[in-house]
mmCIF file of C-alpha atoms in Angstrom:
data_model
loop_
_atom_site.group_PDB
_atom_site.id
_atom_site.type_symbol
_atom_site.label_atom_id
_atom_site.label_comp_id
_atom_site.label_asym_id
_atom_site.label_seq_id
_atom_site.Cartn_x
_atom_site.Cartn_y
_atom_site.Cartn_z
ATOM 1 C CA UNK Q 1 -2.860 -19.804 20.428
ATOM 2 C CA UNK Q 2 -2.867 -15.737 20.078
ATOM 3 C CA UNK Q 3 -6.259 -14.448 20.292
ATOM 4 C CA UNK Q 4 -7.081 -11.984 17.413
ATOM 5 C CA UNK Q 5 -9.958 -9.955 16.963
ATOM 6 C CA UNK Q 6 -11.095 -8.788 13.827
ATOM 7 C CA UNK Q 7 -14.517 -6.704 12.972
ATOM 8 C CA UNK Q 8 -17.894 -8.722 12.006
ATOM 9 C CA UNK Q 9 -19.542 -7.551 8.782
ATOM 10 C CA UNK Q 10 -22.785 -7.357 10.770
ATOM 11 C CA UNK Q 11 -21.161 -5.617 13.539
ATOM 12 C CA UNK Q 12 -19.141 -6.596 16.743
ATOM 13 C CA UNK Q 13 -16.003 -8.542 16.687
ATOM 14 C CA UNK Q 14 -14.926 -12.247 15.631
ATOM 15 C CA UNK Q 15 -12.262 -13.955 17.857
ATOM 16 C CA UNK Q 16 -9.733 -15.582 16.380
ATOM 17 C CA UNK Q 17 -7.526 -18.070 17.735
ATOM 18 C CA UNK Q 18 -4.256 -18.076 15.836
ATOM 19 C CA UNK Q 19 -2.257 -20.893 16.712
ATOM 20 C CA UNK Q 20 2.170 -21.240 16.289
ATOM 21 C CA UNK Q 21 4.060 -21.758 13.249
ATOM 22 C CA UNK Q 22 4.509 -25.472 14.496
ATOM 23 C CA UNK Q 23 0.465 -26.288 15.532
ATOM 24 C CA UNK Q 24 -0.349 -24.685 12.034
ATOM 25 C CA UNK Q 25 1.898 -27.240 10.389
ATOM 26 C CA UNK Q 26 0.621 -29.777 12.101
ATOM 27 C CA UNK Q 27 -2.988 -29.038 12.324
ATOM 28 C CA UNK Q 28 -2.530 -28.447 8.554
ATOM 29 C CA UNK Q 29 -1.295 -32.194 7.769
ATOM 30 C CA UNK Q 30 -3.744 -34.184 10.676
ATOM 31 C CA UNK Q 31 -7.006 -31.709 8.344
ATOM 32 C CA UNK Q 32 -5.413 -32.735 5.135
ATOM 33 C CA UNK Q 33 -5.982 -36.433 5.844
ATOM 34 C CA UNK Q 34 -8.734 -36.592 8.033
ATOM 35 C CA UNK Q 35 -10.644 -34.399 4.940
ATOM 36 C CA UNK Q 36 -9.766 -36.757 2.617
ATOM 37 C CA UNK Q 37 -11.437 -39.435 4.198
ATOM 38 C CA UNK Q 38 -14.543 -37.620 6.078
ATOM 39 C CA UNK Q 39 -15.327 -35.325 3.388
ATOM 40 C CA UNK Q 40 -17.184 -37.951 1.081
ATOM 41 C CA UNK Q 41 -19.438 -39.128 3.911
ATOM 42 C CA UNK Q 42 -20.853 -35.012 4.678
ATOM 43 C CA UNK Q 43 -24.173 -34.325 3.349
ATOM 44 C CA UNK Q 44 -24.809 -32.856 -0.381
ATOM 45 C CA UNK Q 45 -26.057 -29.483 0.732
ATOM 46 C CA UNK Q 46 -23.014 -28.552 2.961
ATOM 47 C CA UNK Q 47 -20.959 -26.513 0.903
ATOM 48 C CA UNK Q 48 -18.979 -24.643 3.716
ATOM 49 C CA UNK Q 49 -15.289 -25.413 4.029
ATOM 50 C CA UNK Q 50 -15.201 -28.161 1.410
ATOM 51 C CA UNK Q 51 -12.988 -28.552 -1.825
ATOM 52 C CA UNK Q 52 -14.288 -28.159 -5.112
ATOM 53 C CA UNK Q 53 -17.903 -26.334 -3.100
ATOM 54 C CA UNK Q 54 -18.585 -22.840 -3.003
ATOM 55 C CA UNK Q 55 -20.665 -19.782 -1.352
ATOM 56 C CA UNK Q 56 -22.090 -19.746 -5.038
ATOM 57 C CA UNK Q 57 -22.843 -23.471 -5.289
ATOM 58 C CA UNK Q 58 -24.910 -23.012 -1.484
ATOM 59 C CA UNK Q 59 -27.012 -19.352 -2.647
ATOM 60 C CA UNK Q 60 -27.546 -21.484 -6.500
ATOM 61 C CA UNK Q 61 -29.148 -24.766 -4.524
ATOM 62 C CA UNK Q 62 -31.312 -22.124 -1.503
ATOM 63 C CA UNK Q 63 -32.795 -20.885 -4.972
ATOM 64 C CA UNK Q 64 -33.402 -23.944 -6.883
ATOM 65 C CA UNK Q 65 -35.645 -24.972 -3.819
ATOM 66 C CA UNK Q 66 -37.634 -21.548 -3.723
ATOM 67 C CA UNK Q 67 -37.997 -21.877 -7.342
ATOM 68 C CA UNK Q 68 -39.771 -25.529 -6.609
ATOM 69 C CA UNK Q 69 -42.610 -23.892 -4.168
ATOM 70 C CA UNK Q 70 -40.825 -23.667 -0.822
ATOM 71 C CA UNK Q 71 -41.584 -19.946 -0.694
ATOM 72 C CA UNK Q 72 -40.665 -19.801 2.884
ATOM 73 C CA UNK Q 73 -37.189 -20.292 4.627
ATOM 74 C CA UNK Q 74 -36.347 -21.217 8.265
ATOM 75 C CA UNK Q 75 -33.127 -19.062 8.253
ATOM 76 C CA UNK Q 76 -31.342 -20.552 11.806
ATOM 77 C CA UNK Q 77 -27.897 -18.678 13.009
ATOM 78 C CA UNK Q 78 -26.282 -20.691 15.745
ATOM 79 C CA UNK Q 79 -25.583 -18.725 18.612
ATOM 80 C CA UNK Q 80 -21.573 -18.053 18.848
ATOM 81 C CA UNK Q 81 -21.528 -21.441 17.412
ATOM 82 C CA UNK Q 82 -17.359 -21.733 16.916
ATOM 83 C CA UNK Q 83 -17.151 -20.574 21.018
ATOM 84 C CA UNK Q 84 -19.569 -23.016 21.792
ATOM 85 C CA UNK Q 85 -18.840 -26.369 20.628
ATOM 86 C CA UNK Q 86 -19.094 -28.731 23.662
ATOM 87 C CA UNK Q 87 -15.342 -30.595 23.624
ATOM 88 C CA UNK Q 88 -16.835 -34.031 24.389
ATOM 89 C CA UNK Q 89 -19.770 -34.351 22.401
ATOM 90 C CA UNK Q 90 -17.003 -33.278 18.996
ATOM 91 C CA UNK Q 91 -14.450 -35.984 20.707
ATOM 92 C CA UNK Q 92 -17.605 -38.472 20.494
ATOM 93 C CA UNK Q 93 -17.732 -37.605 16.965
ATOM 94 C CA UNK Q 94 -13.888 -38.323 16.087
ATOM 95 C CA UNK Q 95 -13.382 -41.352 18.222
ATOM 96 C CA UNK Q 96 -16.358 -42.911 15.914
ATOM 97 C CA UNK Q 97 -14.257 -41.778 12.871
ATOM 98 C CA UNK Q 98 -10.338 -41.972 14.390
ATOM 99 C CA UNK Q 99 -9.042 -45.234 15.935
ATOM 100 C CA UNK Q 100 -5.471 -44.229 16.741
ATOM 101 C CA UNK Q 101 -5.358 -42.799 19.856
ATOM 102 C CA UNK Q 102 -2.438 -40.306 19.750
ATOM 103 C CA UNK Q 103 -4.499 -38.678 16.709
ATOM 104 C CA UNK Q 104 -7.265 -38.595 19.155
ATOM 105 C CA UNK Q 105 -5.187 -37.105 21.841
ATOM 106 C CA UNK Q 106 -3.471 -34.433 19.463
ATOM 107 C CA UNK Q 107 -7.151 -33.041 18.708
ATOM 108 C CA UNK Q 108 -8.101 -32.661 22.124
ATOM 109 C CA UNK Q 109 -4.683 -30.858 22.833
ATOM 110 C CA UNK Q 110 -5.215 -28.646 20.493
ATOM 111 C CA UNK Q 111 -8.782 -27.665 21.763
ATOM 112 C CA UNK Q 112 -7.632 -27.166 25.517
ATOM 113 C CA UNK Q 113 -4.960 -25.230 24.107
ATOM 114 C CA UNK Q 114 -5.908 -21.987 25.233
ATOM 115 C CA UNK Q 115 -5.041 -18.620 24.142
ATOM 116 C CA UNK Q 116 -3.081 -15.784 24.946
ATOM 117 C CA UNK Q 117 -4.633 -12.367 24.960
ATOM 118 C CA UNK Q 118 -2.667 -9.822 26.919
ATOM 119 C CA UNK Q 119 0.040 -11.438 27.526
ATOM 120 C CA UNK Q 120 -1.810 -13.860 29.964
ATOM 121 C CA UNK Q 121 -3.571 -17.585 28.999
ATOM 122 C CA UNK Q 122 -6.996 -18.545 29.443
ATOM 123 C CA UNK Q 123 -7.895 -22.129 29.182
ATOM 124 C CA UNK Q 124 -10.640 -22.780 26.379
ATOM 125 C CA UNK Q 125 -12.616 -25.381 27.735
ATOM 126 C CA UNK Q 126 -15.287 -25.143 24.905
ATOM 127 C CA UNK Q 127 -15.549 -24.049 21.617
ATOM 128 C CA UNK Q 128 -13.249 -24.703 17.953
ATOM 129 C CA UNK Q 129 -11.670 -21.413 17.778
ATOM 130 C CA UNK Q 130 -11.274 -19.797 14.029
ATOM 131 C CA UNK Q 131 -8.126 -19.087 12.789
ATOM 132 C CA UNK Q 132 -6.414 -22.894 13.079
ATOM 133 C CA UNK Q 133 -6.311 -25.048 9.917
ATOM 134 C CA UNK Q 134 -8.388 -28.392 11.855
ATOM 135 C CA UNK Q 135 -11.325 -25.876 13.015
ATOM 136 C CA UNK Q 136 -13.459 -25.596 9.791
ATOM 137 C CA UNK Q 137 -13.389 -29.636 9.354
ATOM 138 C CA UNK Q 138 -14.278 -29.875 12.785
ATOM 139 C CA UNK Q 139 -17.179 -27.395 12.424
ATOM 140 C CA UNK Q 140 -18.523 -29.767 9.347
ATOM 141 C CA UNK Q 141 -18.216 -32.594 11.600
ATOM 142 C CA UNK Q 142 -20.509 -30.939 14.158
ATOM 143 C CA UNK Q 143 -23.005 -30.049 12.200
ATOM 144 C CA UNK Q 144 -23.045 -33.004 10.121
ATOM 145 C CA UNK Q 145 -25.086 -34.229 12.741
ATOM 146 C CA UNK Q 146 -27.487 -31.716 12.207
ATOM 147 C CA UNK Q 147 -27.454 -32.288 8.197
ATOM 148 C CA UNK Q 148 -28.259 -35.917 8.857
ATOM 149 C CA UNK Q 149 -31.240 -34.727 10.912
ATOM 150 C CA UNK Q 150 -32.766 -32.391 8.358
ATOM 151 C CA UNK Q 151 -32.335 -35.208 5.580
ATOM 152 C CA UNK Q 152 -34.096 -37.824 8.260
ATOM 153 C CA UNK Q 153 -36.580 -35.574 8.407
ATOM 154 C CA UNK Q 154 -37.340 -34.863 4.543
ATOM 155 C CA UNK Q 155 -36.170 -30.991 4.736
ATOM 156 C CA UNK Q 156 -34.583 -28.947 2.243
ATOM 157 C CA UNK Q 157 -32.149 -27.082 3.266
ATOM 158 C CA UNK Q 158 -28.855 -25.942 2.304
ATOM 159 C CA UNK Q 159 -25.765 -25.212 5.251
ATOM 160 C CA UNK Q 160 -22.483 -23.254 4.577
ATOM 161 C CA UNK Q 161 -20.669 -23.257 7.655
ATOM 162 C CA UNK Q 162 -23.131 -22.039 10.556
ATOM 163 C CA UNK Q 163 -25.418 -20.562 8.549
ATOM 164 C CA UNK Q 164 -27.965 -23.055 7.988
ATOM 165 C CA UNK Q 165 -31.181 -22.319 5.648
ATOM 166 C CA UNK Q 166 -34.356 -24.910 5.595
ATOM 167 C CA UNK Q 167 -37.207 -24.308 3.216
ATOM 168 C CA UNK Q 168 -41.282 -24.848 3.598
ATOM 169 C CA UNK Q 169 -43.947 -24.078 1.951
ATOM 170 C CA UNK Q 170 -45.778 -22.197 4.460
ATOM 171 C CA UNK Q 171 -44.843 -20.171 7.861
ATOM 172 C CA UNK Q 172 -47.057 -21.938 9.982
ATOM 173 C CA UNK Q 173 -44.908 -25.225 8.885
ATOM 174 C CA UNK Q 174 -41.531 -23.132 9.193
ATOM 175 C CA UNK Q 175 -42.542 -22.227 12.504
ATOM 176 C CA UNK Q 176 -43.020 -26.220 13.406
ATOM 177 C CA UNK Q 177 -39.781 -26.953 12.031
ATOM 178 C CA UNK Q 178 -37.687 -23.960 14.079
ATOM 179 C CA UNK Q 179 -39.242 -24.922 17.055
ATOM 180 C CA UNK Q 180 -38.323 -28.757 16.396
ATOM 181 C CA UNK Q 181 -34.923 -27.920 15.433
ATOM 182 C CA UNK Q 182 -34.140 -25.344 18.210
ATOM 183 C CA UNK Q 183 -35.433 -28.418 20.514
ATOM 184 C CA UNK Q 184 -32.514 -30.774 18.780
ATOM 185 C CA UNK Q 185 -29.921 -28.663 18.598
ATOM 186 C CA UNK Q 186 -29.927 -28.152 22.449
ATOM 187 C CA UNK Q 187 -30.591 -31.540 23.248
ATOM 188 C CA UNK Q 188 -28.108 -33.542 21.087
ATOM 189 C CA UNK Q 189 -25.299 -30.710 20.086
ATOM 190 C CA UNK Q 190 -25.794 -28.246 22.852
ATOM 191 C CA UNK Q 191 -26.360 -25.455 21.427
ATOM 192 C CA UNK Q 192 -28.361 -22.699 20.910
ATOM 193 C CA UNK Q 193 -30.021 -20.586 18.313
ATOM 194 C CA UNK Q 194 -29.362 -17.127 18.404
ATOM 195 C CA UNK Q 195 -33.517 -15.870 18.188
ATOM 196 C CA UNK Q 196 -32.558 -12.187 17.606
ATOM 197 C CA UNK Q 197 -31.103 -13.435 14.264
ATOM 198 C CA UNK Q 198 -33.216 -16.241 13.667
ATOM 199 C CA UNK Q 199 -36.516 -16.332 11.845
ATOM 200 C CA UNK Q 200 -39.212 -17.696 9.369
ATOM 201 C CA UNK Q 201 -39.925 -15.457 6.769
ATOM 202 C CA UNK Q 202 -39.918 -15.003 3.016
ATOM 203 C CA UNK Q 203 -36.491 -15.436 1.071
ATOM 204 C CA UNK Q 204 -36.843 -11.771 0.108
ATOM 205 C CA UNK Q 205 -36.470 -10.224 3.326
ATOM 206 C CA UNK Q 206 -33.637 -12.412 4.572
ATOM 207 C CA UNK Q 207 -30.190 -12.877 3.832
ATOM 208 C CA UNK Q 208 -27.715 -15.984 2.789
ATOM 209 C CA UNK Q 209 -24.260 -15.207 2.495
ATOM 210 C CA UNK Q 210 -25.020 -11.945 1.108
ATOM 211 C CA UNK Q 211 -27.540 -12.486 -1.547
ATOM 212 C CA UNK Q 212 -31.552 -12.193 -1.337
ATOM 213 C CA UNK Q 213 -33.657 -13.085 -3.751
ATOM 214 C CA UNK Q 214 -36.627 -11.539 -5.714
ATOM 215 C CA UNK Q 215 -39.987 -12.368 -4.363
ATOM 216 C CA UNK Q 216 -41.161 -12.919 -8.599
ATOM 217 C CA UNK Q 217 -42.502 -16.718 -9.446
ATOM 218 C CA UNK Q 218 -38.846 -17.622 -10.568
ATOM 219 C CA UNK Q 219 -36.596 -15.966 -8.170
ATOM 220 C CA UNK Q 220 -33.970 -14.056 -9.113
ATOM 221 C CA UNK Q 221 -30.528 -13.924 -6.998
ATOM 222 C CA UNK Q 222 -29.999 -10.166 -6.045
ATOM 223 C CA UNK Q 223 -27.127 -7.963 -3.578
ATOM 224 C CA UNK Q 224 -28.966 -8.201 -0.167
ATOM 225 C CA UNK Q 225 -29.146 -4.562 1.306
ATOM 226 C CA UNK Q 226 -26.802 -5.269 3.820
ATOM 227 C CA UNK Q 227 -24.121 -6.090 1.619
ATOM 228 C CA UNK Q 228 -24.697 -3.110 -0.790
ATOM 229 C CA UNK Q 229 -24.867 -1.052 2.187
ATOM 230 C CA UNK Q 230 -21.362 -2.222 3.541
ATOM 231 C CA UNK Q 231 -19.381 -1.862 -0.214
ATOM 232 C CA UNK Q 232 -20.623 2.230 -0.278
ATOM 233 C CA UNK Q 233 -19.379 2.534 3.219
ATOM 234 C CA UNK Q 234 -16.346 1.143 2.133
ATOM 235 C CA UNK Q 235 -16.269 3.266 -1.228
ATOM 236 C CA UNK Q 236 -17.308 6.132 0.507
ATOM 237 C CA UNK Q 237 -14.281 5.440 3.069
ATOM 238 C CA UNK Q 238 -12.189 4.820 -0.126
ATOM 239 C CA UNK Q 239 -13.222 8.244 -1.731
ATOM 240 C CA UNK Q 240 -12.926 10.917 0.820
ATOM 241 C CA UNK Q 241 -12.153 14.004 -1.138
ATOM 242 C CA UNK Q 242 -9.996 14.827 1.583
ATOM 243 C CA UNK Q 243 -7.717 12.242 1.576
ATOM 244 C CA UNK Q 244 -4.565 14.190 0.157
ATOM 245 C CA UNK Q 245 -4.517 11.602 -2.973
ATOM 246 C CA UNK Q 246 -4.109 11.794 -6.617
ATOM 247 C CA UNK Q 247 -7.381 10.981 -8.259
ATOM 248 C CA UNK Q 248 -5.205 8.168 -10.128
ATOM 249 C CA UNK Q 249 -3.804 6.848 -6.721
ATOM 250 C CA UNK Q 250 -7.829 6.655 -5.008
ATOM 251 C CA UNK Q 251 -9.115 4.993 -8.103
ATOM 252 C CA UNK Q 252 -5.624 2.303 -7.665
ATOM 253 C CA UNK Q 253 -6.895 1.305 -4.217
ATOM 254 C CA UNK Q 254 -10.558 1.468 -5.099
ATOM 255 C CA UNK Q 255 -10.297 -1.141 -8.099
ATOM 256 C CA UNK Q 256 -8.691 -3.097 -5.909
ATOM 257 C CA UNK Q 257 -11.199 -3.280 -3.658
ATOM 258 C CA UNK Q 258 -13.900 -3.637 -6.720
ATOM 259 C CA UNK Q 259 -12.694 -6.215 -8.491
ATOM 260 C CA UNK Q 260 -13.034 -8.512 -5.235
ATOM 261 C CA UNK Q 261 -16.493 -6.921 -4.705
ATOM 262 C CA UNK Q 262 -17.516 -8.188 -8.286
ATOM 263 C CA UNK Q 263 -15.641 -10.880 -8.371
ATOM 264 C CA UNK Q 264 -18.214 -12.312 -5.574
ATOM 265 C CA UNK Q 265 -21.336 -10.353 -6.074
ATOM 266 C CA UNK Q 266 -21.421 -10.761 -9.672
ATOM 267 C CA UNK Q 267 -23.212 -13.906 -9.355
ATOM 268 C CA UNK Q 268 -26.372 -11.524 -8.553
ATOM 269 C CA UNK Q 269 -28.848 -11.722 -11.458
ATOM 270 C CA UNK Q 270 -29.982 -7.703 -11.079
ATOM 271 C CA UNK Q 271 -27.498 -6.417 -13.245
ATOM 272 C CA UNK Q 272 -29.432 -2.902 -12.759
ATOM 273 C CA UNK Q 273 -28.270 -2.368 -9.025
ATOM 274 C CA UNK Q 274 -24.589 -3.022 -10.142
ATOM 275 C CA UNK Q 275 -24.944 -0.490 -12.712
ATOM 276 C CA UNK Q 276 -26.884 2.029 -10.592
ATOM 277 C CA UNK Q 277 -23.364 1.148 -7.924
ATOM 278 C CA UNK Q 278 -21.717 1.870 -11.064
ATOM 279 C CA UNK Q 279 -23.295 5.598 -11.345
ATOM 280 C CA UNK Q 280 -22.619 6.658 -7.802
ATOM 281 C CA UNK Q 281 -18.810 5.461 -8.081
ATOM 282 C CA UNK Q 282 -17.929 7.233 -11.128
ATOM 283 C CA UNK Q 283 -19.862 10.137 -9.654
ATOM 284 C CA UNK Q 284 -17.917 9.830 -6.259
ATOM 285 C CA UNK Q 285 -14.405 9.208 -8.723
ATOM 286 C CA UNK Q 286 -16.240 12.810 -10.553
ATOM 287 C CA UNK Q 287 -16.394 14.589 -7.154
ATOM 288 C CA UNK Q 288 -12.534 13.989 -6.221
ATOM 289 C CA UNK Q 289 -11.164 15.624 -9.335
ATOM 290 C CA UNK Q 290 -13.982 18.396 -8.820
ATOM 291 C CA UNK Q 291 -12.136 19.080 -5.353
ATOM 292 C CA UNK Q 292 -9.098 18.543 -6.711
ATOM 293 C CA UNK Q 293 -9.184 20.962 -9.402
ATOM 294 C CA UNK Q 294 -9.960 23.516 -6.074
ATOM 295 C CA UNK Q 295 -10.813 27.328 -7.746
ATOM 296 C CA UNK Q 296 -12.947 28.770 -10.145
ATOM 297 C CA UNK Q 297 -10.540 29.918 -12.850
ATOM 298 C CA UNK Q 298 -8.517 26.228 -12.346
ATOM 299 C CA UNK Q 299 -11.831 24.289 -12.519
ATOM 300 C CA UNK Q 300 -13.249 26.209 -15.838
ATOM 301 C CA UNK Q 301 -9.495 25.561 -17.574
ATOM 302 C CA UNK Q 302 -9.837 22.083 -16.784
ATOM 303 C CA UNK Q 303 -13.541 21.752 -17.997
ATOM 304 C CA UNK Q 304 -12.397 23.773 -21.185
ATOM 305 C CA UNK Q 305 -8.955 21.517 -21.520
ATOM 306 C CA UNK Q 306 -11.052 18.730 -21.413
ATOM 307 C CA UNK Q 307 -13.449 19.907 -24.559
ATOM 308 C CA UNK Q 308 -16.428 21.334 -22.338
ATOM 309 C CA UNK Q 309 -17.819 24.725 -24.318
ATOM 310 C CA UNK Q 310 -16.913 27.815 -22.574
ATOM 311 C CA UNK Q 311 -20.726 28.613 -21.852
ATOM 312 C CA UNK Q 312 -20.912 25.592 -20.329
ATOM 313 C CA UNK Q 313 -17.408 25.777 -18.718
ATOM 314 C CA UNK Q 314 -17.734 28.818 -17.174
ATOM 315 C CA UNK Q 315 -21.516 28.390 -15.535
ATOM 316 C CA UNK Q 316 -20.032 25.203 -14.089
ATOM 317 C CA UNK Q 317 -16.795 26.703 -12.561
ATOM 318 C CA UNK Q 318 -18.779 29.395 -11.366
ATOM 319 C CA UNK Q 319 -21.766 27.556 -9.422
ATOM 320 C CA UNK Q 320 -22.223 27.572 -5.782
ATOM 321 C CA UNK Q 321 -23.084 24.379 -5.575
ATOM 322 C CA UNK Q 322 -20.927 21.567 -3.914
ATOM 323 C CA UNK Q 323 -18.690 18.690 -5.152
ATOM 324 C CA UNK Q 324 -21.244 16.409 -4.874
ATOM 325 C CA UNK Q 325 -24.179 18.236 -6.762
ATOM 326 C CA UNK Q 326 -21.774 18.703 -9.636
ATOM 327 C CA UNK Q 327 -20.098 15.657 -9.895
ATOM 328 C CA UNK Q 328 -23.264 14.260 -11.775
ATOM 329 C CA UNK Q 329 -23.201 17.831 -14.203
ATOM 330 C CA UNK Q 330 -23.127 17.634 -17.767
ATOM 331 C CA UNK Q 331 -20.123 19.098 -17.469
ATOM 332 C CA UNK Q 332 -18.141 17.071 -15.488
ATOM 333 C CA UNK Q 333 -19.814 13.647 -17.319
ATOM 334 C CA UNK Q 334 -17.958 15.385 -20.632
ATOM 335 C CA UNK Q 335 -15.157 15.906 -18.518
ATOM 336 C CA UNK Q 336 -14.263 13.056 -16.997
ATOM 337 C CA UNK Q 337 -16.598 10.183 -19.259
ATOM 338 C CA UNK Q 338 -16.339 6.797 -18.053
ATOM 339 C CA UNK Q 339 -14.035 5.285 -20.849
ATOM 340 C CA UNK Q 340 -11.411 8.173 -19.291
ATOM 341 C CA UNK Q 341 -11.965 6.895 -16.042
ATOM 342 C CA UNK Q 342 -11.708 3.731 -17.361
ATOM 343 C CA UNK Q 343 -8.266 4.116 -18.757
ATOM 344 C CA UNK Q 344 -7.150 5.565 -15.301
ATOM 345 C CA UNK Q 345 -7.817 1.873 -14.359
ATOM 346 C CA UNK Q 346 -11.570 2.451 -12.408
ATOM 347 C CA UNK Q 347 -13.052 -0.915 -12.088
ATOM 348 C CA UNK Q 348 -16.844 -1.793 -13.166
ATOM 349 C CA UNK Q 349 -18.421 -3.999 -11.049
ATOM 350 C CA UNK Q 350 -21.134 -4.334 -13.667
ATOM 351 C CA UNK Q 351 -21.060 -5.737 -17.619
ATOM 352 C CA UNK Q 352 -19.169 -2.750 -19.774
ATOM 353 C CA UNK Q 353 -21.255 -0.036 -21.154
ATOM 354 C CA UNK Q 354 -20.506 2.910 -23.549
ATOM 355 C CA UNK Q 355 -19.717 5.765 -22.094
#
C-alpha cells in the first residue's frame, strides 16, 4: 500500500493506506460478501460504514435519546483507533465468523502488507489502515464488540465509525460509565481513549459528526461551531478579492462547494444560522464585485447602471471606507440583490427568501 496523507478537519493529518489496483479489486469482492453476511448481526445503533445507514440516521437517534431525559452524553474518541487495531485480537474476530482458511489468510496479508512512503516499506504490524475497501467492515467488526458491551450493559448510545456517543442522565453516572468503559476497552480490545478529546458533558457543548444540539427541553439539531467555523474558512479561502477571478467564475467554484455544505448540514433544525451564513456570503460575493469594479468614477457608473440614484451612487463611490464595510451598503444590496446573484448561479445553503 502507498501511504497518503490528507488534512484532519480538527487539525493534523489522517494516514491513508492506499492499496494497488489488484488488492482494491480484491479487497472490494472478499468486503462485498463478508458484508452481506456480517452486516445483519451488527448492533442497531451502528450506523458507520453500513448500507442503507447514514451520518443523519446516527445525529437523528443521539437526539431521540436526549429528548427522552438522558441530558448528559459520554462522548468517547478512540485514540488513533484505525493505527491501533491489535492484528490478533481482529483475526480472533474473523476466524469466529470465516471458516475457510485461505479467506483467513488473505485478510491477514493484507494487514501485514505494509506501506510505502518515500519510496521505502515499513511493515504495519498493527492497525486497519483507511483508504482499502475491507478496512471500514473490519472497523465495525472491532467495535462490535464494544456495541455488544454497551447493550449488555443497558446504555444508550449511538456509534458511527469511532466516534462513539453513550447517554445518562446525570454526570456523576457518565463519569461511572467512562471510567468503566475506558477500563474495557483496554482490557478486551486494546485500546485506548484519547482523554484530551474525551469527556462527559452536556450535548450542547459537544460535537457528533458535526451537529450539536440546543440545550431547550426538546432539543433541536444545530451546525456545531466547529463546523461553521471550518465552511467560512473555506468561503473566505474561496472569496479572496484578490484572486484574479471573474465574480461569475468565484461564485462557479463557491456553489460548488455550497451545495455539498447544504446538502449535509441542512439536516440542522436552526434555519436562522444558515440564513445569517447566507448574509455574510452574499456580502463576501458583494465585496468581490466592489473590488472588482476598482475606481471611483467606474464604481459610481456601475452603481448608477445598476438603478442606484445618483445621490446615493455617488456618496457610495466616493467613501473611504473598504470593500468590506460597503459590501453590506444600501447601495451595493440594490446593486447586486440576491435574486441577481442568484441568477449568476450563487448557491443558498438556507430555504429561498425574497430578495
Amino acid at each position: 500500500m502507498r501511504r497518503v496523507e490528507i488534512p484532519k478537519a480538527s487539525g493534523g493529518v489522517r494516514p491513508l493506506g492506499i492499496p494497488t489496483v489488484l488488492d482494491r479489486f480484491i479487497q472490494q469482492a472478499v468486503m462485498q460478501v463478508l458484508q452481506a453476511d456480517w452486516d445483519g448481526t451488527f448492533c442497531e445503533t451502528s450506523f458507520g460504514f453500513r448500507p442503507g445507514r447514514s451520518a443523519h440516521q446516527a445525529v437523528a437517534r443521539a437526539q431521540s435519546y436526549i429528548a427522552s431525559g438522558h441530558t448528559f452524553v459520554v462522548d468517547i474518541d478512540l485514540e488513533k483507533f484505525f493505527d491501533r487495531v491489535n492484528h490478533d485480537i481482529l483475526m480472533g474476530l474473523i476466524a469466529k465468523r470465516v471458516a475457510d482458511k485461505r479467506i483467513l489468510k488473505l485478510i491477514r496479508a493484507f494487514l501485514n502488507a505494509g506501506v510505502m512512503e518515500g519510496g521505502l516499506v515499513s511493515p504495519t504490524e498493527e492497525g486497519t489502515p483507511q483508504g482499502g475497501p475491507l478496512s471500514p467492515l473490519l472497523s465495525n467488526l472491532m467495535l462490535d464488540v464494544l456495541d455488544k458491551e454497551l447493550e449488555k450493559r443497558g446504555h444508550r448510545f449511538v456509534r458511527y465509525a469511532d466516534d462513539c456517543n453513550i447517554y445518562v442522565r446525570s454526570q456523576k453516572a457518565g463519569e461511572r460509565v467512562m471510567a468503566g468503559i475506558e477500563k474495557f476497552l483496554a482490557k478486551r480490545l486494546k485500546l485506548k481513549i484519547n482523554k484530551a478529546k474525551s469527556a462527559v458533558a452536556r450535548p450542547s457543548v459537544r460535537k457528533f459528526l458535526g451537529f450539536s444540539f440546543t440545550s431547550r427541553k426538546e432539543p433541536r439539531r444545530r451546525v456545531a461551531p466547529q463546523a461553521l467555523t471550518r465552511c467560512k474558512a473555506r468561503v473566505r479561502e474561496l472569496t479572496r478579492r484578490n484572486c484574479g477571478r471573474s465574480l461569475a467564475q468565484v461564485i462557479k467554484e463557491l456553489s460548488i462547494y455550497l451545495i455539498g455544505w447544504r446538502g449535509y448540514f441542512g439536516f440542522c433544525q436552526t434555519p436562522w444560522v444558515l440564513h445569517e451564513l447566507d448574509r455574510w456570503i452574499r456580502r463576501r460575493v458583494r465585496a468581490i464585485a466592489w473590488k472588482q469594479w476598482k475606481h471611483g468614477r467606474a464604481r459610481f457608473d456601475e452603481l448608477r447602471r445598476r438603478g442606484v440614484g445618483r445621490d446615493l451612487a455617488a456618496t457610495t463611490a466616493g467613501s473611504p471606507h473598504g470593500p468590506w464595510r460597503l459590501a453590506n451598503s444600501p447601495a451595493l444590496t440594490a446593486a447586486l440583490p440576491n435574486r441577481f446573484l442568484g441568477s449568476l448561479g450563487l448557491t443558498s445553503v438556507a430555504a429561498p427568501r425574497s430578495a
